Coordinates of C-alpha atoms in Angstrom, one line a residue:
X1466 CA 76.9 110.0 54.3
X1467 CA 75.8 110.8 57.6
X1468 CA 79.0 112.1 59.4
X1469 CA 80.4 110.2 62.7
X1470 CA 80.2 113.5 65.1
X1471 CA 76.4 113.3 64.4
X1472 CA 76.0 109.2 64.9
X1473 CA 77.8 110.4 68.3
X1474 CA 74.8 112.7 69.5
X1475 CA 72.7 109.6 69.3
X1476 CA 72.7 108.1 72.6
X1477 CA 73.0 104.8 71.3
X1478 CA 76.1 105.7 70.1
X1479 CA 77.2 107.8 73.1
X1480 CA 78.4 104.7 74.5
X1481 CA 82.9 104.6 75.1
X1482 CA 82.8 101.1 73.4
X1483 CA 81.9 102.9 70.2
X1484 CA 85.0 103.9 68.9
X1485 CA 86.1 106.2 66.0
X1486 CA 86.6 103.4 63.6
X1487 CA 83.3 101.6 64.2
X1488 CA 81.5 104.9 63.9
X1489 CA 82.8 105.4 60.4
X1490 CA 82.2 101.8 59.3
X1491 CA 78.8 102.4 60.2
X1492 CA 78.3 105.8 59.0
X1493 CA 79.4 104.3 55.3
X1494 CA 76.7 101.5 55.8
X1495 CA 73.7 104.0 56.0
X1496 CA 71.6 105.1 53.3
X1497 CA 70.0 108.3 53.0
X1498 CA 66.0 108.2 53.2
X1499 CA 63.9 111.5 52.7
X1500 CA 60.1 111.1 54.2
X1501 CA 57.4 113.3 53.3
X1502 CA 54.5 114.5 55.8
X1503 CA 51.8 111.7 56.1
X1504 CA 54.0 108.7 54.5
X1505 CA 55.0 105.4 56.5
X1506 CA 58.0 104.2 56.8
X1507 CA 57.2 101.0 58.3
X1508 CA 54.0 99.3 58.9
X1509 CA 52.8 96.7 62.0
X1510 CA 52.8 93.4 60.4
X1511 CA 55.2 93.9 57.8
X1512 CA 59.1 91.8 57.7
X1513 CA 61.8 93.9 59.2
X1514 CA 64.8 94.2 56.2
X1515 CA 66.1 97.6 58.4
X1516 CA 66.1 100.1 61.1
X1517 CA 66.4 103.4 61.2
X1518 CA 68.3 106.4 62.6
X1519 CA 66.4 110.0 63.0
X1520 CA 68.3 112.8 62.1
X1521 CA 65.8 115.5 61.8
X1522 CA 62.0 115.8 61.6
X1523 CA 59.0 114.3 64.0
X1524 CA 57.5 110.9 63.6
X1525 CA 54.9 109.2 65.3
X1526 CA 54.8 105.3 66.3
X1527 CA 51.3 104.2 65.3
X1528 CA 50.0 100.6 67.3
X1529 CA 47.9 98.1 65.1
X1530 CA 44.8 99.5 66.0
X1531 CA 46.0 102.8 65.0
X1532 CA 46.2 104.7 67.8
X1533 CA 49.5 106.6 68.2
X1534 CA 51.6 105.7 71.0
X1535 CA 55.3 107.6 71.0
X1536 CA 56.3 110.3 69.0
X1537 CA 60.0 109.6 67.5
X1538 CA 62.7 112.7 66.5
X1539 CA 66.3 113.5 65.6
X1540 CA 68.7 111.5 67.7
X1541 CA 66.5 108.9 68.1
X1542 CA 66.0 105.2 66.1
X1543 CA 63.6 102.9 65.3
X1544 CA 62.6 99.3 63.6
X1545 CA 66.0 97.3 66.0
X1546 CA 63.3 95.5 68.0
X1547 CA 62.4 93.7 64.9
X1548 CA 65.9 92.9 63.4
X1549 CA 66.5 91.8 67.5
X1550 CA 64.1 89.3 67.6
X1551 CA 63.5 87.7 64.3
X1552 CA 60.0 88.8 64.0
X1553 CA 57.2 91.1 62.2
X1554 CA 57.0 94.7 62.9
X1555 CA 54.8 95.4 65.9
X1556 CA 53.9 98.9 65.3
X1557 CA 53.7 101.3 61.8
X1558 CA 55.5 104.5 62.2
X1559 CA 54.3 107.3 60.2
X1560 CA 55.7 110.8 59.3
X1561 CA 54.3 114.1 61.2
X1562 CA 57.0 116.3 59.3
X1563 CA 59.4 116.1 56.7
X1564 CA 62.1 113.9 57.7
X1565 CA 65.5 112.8 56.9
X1566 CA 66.4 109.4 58.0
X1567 CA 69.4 107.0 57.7
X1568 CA 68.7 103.2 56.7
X1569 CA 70.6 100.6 58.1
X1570 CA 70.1 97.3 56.2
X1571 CA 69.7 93.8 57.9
X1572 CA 72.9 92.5 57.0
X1573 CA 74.8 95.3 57.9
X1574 CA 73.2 95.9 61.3
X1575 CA 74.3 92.3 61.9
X1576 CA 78.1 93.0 60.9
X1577 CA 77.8 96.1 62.8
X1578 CA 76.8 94.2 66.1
X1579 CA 79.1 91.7 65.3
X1580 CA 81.9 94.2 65.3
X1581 CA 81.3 95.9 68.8
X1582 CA 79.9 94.3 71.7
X1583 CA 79.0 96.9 73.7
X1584 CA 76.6 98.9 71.2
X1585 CA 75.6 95.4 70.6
X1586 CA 74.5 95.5 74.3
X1587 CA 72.7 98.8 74.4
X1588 CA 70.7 97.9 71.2
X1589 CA 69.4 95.0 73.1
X1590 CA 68.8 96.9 76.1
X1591 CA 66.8 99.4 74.3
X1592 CA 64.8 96.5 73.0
X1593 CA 64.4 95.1 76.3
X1594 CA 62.4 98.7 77.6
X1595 CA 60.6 98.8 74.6
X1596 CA 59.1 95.6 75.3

């Protein structure tokens, strides 16, 4: 289980509206994910079932051409914009190091956001630039 003083050095977490109580509901909701060097953890095209939280290691966001556009590490997430809005992945992301990541599962993400309004807000915000 990732522990709630790390989910609060992720800025997306950062926010006041994320208090101690939603922070430990959603650090009991995430599953551990080791990657190796080289592997993909998601793939342009592909249904989004999760997203993902970046706790250490580098990772590289991959466009469907294959041409890397944004390189990803600890503190940051990845794969929202898909659970967002309903739709396919629209980029692959692909490991550059080892990497330990924390799954959050569709359903949960949606009680999660259901729970807290205001990290509800900054998820869709962060969608909103990366669009």
């Amino acid at each position: 289980e990732l522990n709630c003083a790390e989910l609060r050095k992720m800025p997306l977490f950062r926010a006041g509206a994320a208090d101690d109580g939603f922070i430990r509901r959603l650090a009991r909701s995430l599953e551990p994910v080791v990657v190796m060097p080289e592997a993909y953890v998601v793939r342009a095209g592909d249904l989004a079932h999760e997203m993902f939280l970046i706790v250490h290691g580098t990772l590289e966001v991959v466009d469907p051409t294959g041409l890397p556009v944004a390189a990803l590490s600890g503190g940051m997430v990845f794969g929202e914009m898909a659970l967002v809005t309903g739709g396919r992945r629209s980029a692959s992301v692909q490991a550059l190091t080892e990497c330990l990541l924390f799954r959050l599962s569709r359903s949960d993400f949606d009680f999660i956001l259901d729970l807290n309004e205001g990290v509800r807000d900054a998820i869709y915000a962060t969608v909103e630039q990366r669009r």
